[in-house]
Coordinates of C-alpha atoms and ligand atoms in Angstrom, one line a residue:
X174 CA 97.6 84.9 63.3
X175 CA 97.6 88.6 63.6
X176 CA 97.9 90.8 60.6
X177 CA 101.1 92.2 62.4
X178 CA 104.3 90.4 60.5
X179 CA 107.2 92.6 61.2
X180 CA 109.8 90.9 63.0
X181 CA 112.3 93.1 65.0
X182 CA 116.3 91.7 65.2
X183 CA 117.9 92.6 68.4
X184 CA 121.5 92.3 69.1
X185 CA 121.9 91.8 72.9
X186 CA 124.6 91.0 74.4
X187 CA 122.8 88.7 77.0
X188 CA 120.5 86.4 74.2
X189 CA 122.3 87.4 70.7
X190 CA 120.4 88.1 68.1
X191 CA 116.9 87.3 68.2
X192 CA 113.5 87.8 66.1
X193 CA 110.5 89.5 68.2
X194 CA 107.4 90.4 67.3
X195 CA 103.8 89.2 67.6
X196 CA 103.9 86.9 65.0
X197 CA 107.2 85.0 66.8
X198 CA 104.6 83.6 68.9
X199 CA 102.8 80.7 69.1
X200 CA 99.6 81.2 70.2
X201 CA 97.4 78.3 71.3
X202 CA 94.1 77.6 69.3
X203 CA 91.7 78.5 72.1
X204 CA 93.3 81.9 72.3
X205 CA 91.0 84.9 70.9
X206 CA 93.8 86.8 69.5
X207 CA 93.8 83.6 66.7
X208 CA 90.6 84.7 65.7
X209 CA 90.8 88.6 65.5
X210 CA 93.3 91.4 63.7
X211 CA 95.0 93.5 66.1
X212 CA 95.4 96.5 64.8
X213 CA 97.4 99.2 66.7
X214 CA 96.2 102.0 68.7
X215 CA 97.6 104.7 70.4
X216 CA 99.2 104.7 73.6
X217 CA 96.5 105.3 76.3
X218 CA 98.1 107.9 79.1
X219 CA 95.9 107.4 82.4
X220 CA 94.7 110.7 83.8
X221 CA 97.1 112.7 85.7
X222 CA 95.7 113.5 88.9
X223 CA 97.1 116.3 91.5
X224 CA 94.1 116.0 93.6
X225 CA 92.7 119.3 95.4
X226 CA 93.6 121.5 97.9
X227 CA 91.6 121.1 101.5
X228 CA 93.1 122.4 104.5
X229 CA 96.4 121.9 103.5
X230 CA 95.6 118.6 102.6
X231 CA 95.9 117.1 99.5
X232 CA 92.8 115.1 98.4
X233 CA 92.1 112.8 95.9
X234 CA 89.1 111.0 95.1
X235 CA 89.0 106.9 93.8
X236 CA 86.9 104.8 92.7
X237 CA 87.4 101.2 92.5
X238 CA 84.4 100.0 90.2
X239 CA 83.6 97.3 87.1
X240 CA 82.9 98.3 83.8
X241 CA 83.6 97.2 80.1
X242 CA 86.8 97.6 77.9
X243 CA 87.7 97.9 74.4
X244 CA 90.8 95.7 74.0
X245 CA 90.0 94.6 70.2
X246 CA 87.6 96.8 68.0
X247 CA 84.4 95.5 68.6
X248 CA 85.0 92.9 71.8
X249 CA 83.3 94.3 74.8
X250 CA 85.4 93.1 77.9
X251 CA 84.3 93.1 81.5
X252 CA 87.0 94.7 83.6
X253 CA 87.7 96.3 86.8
X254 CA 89.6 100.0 86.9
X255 CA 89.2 102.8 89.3
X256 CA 88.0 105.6 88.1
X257 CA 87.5 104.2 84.8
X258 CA 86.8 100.4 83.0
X259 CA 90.6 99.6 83.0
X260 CA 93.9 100.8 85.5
X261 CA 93.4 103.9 87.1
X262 CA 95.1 107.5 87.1
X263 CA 98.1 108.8 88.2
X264 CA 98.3 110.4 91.4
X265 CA 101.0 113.2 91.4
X266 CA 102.3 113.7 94.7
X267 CA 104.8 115.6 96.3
X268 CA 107.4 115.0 99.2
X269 CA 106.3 116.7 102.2
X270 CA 103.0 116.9 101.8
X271 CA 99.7 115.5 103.7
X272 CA 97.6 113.8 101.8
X273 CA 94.1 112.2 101.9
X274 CA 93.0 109.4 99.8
X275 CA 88.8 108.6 99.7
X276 CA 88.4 105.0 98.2
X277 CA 85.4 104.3 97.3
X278 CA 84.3 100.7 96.8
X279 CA 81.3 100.1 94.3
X280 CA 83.2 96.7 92.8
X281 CA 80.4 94.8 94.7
X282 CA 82.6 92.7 96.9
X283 CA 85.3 93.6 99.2
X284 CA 88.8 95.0 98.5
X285 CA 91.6 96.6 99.5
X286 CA 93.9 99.8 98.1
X287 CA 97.5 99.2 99.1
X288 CA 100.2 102.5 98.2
X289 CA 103.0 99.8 97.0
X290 CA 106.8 101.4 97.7
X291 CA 105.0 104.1 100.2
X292 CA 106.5 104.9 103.8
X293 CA 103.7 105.1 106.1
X294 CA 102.1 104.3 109.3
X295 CA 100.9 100.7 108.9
X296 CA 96.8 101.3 109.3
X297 CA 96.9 103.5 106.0
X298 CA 98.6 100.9 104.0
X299 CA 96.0 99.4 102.3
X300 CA 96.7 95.6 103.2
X301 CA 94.9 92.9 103.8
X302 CA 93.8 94.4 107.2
X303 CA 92.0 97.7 106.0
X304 CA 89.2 95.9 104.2
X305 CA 87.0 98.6 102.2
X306 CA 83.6 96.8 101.7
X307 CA 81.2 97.3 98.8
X308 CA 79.8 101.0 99.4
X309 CA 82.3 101.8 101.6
X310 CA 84.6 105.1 101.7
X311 CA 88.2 104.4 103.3
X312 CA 90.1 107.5 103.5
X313 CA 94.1 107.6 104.6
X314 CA 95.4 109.9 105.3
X315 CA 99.3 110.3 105.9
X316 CA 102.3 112.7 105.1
X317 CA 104.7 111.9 102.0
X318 CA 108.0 111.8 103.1
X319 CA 110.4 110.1 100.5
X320 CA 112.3 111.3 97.3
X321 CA 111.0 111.5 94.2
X322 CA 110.0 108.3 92.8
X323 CA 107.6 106.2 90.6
X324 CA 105.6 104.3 93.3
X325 CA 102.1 102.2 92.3
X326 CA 98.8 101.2 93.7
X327 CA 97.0 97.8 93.7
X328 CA 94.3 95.9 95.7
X329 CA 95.7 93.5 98.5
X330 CA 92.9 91.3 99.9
X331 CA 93.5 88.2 101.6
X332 CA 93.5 85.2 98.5
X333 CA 91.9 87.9 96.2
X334 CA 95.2 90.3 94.8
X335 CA 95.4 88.5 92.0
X336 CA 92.3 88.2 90.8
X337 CA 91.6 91.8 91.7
X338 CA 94.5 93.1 89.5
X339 CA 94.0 90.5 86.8
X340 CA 90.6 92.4 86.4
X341 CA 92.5 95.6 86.0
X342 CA 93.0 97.6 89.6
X343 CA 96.2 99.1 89.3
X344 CA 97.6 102.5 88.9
X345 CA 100.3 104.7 89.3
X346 CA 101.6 107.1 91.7
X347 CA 104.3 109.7 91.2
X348 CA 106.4 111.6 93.6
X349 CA 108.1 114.6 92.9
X350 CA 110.5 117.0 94.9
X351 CA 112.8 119.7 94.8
X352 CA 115.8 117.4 93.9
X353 CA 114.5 116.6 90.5
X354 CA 112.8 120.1 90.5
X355 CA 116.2 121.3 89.1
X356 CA 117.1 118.1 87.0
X357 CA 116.1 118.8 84.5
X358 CA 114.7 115.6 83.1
X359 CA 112.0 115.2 80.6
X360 CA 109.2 115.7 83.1
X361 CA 105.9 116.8 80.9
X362 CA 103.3 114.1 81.5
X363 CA 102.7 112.2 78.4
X364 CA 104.7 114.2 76.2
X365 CA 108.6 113.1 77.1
X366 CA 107.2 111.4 80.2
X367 CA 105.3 108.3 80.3
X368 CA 104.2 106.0 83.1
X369 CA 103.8 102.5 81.0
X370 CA 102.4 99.8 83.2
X371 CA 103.2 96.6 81.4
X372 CA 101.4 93.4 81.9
X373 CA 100.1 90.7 79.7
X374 CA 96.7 89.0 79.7
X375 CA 95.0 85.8 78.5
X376 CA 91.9 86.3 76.8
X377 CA 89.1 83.4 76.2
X378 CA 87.7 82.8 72.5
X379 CA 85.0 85.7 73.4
X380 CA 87.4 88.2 74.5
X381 CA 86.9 87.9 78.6
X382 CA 89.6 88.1 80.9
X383 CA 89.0 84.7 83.1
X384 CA 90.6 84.0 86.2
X385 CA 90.1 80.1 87.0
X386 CA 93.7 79.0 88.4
X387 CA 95.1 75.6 87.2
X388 CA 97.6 73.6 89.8
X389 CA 100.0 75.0 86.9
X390 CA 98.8 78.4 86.9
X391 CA 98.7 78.2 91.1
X392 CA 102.4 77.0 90.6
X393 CA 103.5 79.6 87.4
X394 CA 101.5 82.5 88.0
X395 CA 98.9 83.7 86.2
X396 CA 100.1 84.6 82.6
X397 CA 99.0 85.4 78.9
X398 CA 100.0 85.8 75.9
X399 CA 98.8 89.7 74.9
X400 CA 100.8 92.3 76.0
X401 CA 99.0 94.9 77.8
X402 CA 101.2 98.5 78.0
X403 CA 98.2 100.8 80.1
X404 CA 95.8 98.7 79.2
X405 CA 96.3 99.4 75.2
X406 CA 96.6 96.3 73.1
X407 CA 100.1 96.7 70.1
X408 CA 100.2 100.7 71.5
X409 CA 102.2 103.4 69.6
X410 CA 103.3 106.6 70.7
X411 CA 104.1 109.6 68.7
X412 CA 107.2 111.0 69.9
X413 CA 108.1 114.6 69.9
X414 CA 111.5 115.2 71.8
X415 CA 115.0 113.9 71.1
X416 CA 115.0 112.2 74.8
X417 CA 111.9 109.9 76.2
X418 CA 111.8 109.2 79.8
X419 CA 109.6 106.2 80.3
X420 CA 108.6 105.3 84.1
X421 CA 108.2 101.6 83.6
X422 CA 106.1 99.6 85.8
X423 CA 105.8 95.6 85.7
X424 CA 102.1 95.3 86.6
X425 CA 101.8 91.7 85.7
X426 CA 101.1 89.6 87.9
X427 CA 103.9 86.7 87.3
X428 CA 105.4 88.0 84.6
X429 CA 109.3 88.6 84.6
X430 CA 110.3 91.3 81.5
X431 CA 113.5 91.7 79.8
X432 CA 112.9 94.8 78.4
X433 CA 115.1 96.1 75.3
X434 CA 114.8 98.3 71.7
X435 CA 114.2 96.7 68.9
X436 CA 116.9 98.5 67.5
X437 CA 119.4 96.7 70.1
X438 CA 120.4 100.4 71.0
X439 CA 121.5 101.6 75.0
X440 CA 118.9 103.1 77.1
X441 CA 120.0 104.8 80.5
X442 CA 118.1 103.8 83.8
X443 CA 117.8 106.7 85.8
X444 CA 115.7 105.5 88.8
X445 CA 115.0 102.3 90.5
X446 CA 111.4 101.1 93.0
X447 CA 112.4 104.2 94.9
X448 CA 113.9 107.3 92.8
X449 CA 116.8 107.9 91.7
X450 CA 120.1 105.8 91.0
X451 CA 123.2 108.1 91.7
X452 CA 123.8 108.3 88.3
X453 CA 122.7 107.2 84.6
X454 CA 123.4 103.3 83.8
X455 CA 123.4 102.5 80.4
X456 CA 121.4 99.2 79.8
X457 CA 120.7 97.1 76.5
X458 CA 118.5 94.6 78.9
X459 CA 116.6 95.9 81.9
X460 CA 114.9 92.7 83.5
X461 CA 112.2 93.8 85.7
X462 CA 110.1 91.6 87.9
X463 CA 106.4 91.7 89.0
X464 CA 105.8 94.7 91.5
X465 CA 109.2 96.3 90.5
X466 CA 109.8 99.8 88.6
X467 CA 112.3 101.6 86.7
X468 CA 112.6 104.7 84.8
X469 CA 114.6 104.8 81.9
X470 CA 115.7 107.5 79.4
X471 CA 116.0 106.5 75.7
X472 CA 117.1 108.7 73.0
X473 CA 115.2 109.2 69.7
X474 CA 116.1 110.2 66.1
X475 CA 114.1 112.0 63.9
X476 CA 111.5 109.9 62.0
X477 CA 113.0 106.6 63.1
X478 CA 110.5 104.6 65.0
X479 CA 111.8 102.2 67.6
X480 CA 110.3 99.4 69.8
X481 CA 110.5 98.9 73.6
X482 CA 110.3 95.3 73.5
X483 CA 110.1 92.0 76.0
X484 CA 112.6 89.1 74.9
X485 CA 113.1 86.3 76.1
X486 CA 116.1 85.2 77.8
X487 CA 115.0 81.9 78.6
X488 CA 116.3 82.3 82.2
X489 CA 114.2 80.7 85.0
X490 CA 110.6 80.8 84.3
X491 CA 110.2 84.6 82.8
X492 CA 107.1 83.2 81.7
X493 CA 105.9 85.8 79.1
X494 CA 106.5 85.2 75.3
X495 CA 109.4 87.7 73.4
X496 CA 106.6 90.7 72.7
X497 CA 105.8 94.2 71.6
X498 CA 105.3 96.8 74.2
X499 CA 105.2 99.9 72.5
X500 CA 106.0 101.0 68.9
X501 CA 107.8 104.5 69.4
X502 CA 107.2 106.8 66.6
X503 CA 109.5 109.7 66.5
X504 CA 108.3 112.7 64.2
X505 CA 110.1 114.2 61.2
X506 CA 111.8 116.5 63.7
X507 CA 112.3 116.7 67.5
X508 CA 112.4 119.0 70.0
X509 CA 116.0 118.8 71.5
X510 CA 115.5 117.8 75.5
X511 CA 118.5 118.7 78.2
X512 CA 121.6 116.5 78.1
X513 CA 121.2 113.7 81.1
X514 CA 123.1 115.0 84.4
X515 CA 125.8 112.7 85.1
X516 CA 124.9 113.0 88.4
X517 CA 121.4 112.6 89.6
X518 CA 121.6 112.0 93.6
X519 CA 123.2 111.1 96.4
X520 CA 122.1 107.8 98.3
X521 CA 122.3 107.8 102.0
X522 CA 123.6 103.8 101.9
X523 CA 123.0 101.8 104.8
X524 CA 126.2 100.5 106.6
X525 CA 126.3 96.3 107.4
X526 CA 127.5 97.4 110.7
X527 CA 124.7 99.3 111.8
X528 CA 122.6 96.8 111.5
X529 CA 121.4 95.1 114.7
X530 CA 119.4 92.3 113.7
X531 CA 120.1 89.7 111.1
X532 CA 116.8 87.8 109.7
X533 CA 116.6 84.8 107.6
X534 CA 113.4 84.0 104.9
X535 CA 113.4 81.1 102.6
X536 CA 110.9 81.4 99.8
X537 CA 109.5 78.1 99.3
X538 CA 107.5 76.5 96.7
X539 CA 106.1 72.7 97.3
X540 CA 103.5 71.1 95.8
X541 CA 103.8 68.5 98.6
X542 CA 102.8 70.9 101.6
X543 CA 99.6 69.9 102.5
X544 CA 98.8 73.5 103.4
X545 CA 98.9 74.9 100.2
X546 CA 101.7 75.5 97.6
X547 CA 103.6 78.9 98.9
X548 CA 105.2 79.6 102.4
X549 CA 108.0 81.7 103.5
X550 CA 110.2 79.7 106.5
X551 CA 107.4 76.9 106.3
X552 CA 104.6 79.1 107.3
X553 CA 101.8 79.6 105.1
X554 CA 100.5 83.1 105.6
X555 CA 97.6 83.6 108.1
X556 CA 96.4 86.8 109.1
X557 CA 95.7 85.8 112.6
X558 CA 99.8 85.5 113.1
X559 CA 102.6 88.2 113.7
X560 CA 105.9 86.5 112.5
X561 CA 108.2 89.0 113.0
X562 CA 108.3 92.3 115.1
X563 CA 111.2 94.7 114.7
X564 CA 112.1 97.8 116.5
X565 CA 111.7 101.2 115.0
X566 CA 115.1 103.1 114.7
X567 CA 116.9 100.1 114.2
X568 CA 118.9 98.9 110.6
X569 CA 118.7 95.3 110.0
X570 CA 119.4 92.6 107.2
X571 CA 117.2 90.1 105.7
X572 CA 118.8 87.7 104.4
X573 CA 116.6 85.9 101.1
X574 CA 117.1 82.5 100.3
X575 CA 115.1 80.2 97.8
X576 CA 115.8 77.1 98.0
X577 CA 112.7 76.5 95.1
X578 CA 113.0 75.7 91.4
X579 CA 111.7 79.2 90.8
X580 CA 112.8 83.0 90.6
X581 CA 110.4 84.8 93.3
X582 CA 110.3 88.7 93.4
X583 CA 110.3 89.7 97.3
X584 CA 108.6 92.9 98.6
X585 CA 108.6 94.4 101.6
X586 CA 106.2 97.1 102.8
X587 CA 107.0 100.3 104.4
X588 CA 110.5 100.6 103.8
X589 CA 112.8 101.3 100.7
X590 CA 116.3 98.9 101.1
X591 CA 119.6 98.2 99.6
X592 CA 120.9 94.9 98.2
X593 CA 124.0 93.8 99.7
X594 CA 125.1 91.4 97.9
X595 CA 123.3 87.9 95.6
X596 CA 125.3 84.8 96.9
X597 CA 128.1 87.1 97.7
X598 CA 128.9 89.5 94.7
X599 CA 127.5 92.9 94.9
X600 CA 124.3 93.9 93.1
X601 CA 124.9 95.1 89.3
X602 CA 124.7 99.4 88.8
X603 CA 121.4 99.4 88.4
X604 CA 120.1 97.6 91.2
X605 CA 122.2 99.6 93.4
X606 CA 119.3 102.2 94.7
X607 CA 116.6 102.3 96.9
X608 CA 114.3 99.0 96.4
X609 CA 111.0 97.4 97.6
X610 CA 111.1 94.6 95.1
X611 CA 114.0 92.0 94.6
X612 CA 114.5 89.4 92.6
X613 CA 115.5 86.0 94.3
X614 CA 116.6 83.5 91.7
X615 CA 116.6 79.9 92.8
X616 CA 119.3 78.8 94.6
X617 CA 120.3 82.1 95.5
X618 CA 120.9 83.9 98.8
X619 CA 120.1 87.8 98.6
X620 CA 120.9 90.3 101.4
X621 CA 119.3 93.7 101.7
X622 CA 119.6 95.8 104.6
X623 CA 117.2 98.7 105.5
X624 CA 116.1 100.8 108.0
X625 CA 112.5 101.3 110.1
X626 CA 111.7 104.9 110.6
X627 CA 109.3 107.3 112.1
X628 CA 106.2 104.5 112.6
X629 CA 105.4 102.4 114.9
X630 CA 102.2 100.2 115.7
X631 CA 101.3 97.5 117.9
X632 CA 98.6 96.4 116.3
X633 CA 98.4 97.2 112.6
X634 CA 101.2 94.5 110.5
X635 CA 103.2 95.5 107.5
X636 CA 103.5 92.4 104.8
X637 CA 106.3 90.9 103.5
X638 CA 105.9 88.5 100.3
X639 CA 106.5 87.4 96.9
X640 CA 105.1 89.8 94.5
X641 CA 104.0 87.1 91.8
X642 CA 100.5 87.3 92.9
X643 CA 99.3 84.0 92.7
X644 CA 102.1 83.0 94.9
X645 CA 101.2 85.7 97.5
X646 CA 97.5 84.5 97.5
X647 CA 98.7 80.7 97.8
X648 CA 100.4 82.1 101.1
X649 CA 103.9 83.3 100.5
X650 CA 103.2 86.3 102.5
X651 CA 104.1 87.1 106.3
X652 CA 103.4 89.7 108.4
X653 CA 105.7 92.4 110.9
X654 CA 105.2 94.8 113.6
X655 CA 107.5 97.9 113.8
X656 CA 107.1 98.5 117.6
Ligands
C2O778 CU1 102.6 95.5 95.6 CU2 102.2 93.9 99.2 O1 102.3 94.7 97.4
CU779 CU1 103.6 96.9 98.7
CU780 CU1 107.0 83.5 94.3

């Protein structure tokens, strides 16, 4: 066991009261963290990136390339990261701009760089069809035009996502615009503003990051049982300001969070997958799934430290253990920030009458296919199929059933949608935004609705899958035209 003992009581009104903390857990004997003291370390804050000017282009330059991490004091770990060993930086974008991505490959094998939540034309996505081999540049190139919001990028090769992210290919991209310009949110960069990609990570007895999938990991999703917040193992942050904004990302790869304070306090979501909510939701629980994102704003008082948290609800398979994200540590005295606006935006929603075309997907996980373990309507994905085409300018509604024993987070490229309604009831506050990433509980029918604009391609597919990773690499994944 760990040298960390404190225990954190939560009072939720979903689970009760519960005890969290590293020491709640039980951690199997072939785990390394049973051999080691984890001692905490400060919050790491990936690079912010705005990329240079060319042209009227905004350029940025990435690397996807291995190298070797520090998790534990004195454990050398083999990792992947672009730019750097582990995660990459964040790329600061801004709607209305062009922009120009070079990714470079030196990884040694092929992969992929896909601009998850991003609205644009279907070559420059960075799926499974715009392979970047090993010394290879691949440079999209496309306009930004969405609000403000906290998007991500990961790699998204055919059978190989997981793997590829497991390793530690991920980052964050941010878009800003005039609407939250004149917000005024806490918006300085690792000061009242934090991008914390959360995942959590197995480690064998010598400290490596292994990636051998079990038929239960295949089944589950890959797993583990330290908590990973930007790649920093039990991170603290010294806080300075009365109000932290904190753009969450779920990097894991099958992990479901149920994020909370340790001090069972509200928090406010502000933003959803794709900017804004319309207003401030106050939240004791935020449960976000692989792929999704959420920013929140939590208040701070002086010189009380206060832990963003993961408990366990014990609903479905959330799969990770109750765990410490990151220890907030508020100084003796604050800086005051702004009061939140009650307001924040305006949402153009979709109406269920304009929509034109009603599709159907059921999420399905068999150990009995013969084809593999993961399909969407009974296909397993292959690359060499189009399995749905839609027409650009139109609204339509998916409907999401799963009929499995499992909660499966759906994604959809391209487009930003709206959840209609789960099995009928409308979607809680804070789902109610612009989304790329929903949920689908078993035994649950979901309906979004969205709209496909400005781009259209004959030949280059967007995807559609579940976003826990081994699932999507087992073949939960289809493809679409926008003609
Ligand atoms: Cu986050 Cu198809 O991806
Ligand atoms: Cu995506
Ligand atoms: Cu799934």
């Amino acid at each position: 066991m760990t040298k960390l003992t404190r225990r954190y009581v939560l009072k939720s009104a979903v689970s009760g009261s519960v005890a969290v903390g590293l020491a709640a857990i039980y951690w199997p004997s072939s785990s390394f963290a049973n051999h080691v003291n984890i001692l905490p370390k400060p919050l790491f804050v990936p690079l912010q990136t705005h990329g240079r000017e060319d042209n009227g282009v905004q350029v940025y330059d990435v690397t996807l390339q291995n190298g070797v991490t520090e998790f534990f004091d004195g454990y050398h770990t083999r990792t992947s990261g672009i730019n750097g060993s582990y995660l990459g930086p964040t790329l600061m974008m801004r709607n209305g701009n062009s922009v120009r991505i070079n990714v470079a490959n030196q990884l040694g094998e092929d992969s992929t760089l896909h601009w998850h939540g991003m609205h644009l034309p279907a070559a420059q996505d960075g799926g499974p069809h715009q392979v970047v081999a090993h010394d290879q540049v691949w440079s999209p190139e496309f306009t930004v035009k969405q609000k403000a919001a906290s998007l991500w990028y990961h790699p998204h090769l055919m059978g190989k996502t997981g793997e590829h992210v497991w390793r530690g290919l991920a980052g964050m991209v941010i878009i800003e615009d005039e609407e939250t310009d004149v917000l005024n949110l806490p918006s300085e960069y690792g000061v009242d503003d934090i991008p914390l990609v959360l995942q959590d990570r197995w480690f064998t007895k010598d400290a490596q990051l292994s990636y051998k999938l079990s038929m239960h990991s295949k089944m589950m999703g890959m797993s583990g049982n330290i908590p990973l917040t930007n790649g920093t193992v039990l991170a603290y942050f010294d806080a300075t300001t009365t109000r932290l904004r904190m753009r969450l990302l779920n990097g894991s790869n099958a992990s479901t969070y149920n994020l909370a304070l340790s001090n069972g306090h509200d928090f406010s979501q502000i933003a959803t997958d794709g900017g804004l909510l319309e207003s401030p939701v106050s939240l004791k629980v935020l449960r976000l799934s692989p792929g999704e994102r959420a920013e929140i704003i939590v208040d701070l008082q002086a010189g009380k430290a206060v832990n963003l948290i993961n408990v366990s609800l014990n609903q479905g398979d959330d799969n990770a253990p109750q765990f410490n994200f990151l220890d907030i540590r508020p100084q003796a005295s604050l800086v005051a920030s702004d009061e939140l606006p009650d307001l924040l935006t305006q949402i153009d929603w979709l109406k269920e009458s304009d929509a034109t075309v009603t599709r159907t997907f059921s999420l399905e996980t068999s150990m009995a296919m013969m084809s593999g373990g993961a399909s969407i309507n009974g296909k397993v994905m292959d690359i060499g199929r189009i399995d749905e085409v839609v027409k650009r300018d139109t609204t339509e509604i998916w409907r999401l059933r799963n009929p499995s024993m499992m909660t499966h987070p759906f994604h959809i490229h391209d487009v930003q949608f709206q959840i209609l309604d789960r099995n009928g009831q409308p979607p809680t506050a804070n789902e109610n935004g612009r989304k790329d990433v929903v949920l689908v509980h078993p035994h649950e029918e979901v309906r979004i609705i969205m709209r496909f604009e400005d781009y259209a391609d004959e030949h280059a597919p967007f995807m559609y899958h579940c976003h826990i990773l081994e699932h999507e690499d087992e073949g939960m994944m289809g493809q679409f035209l926008v003609v």
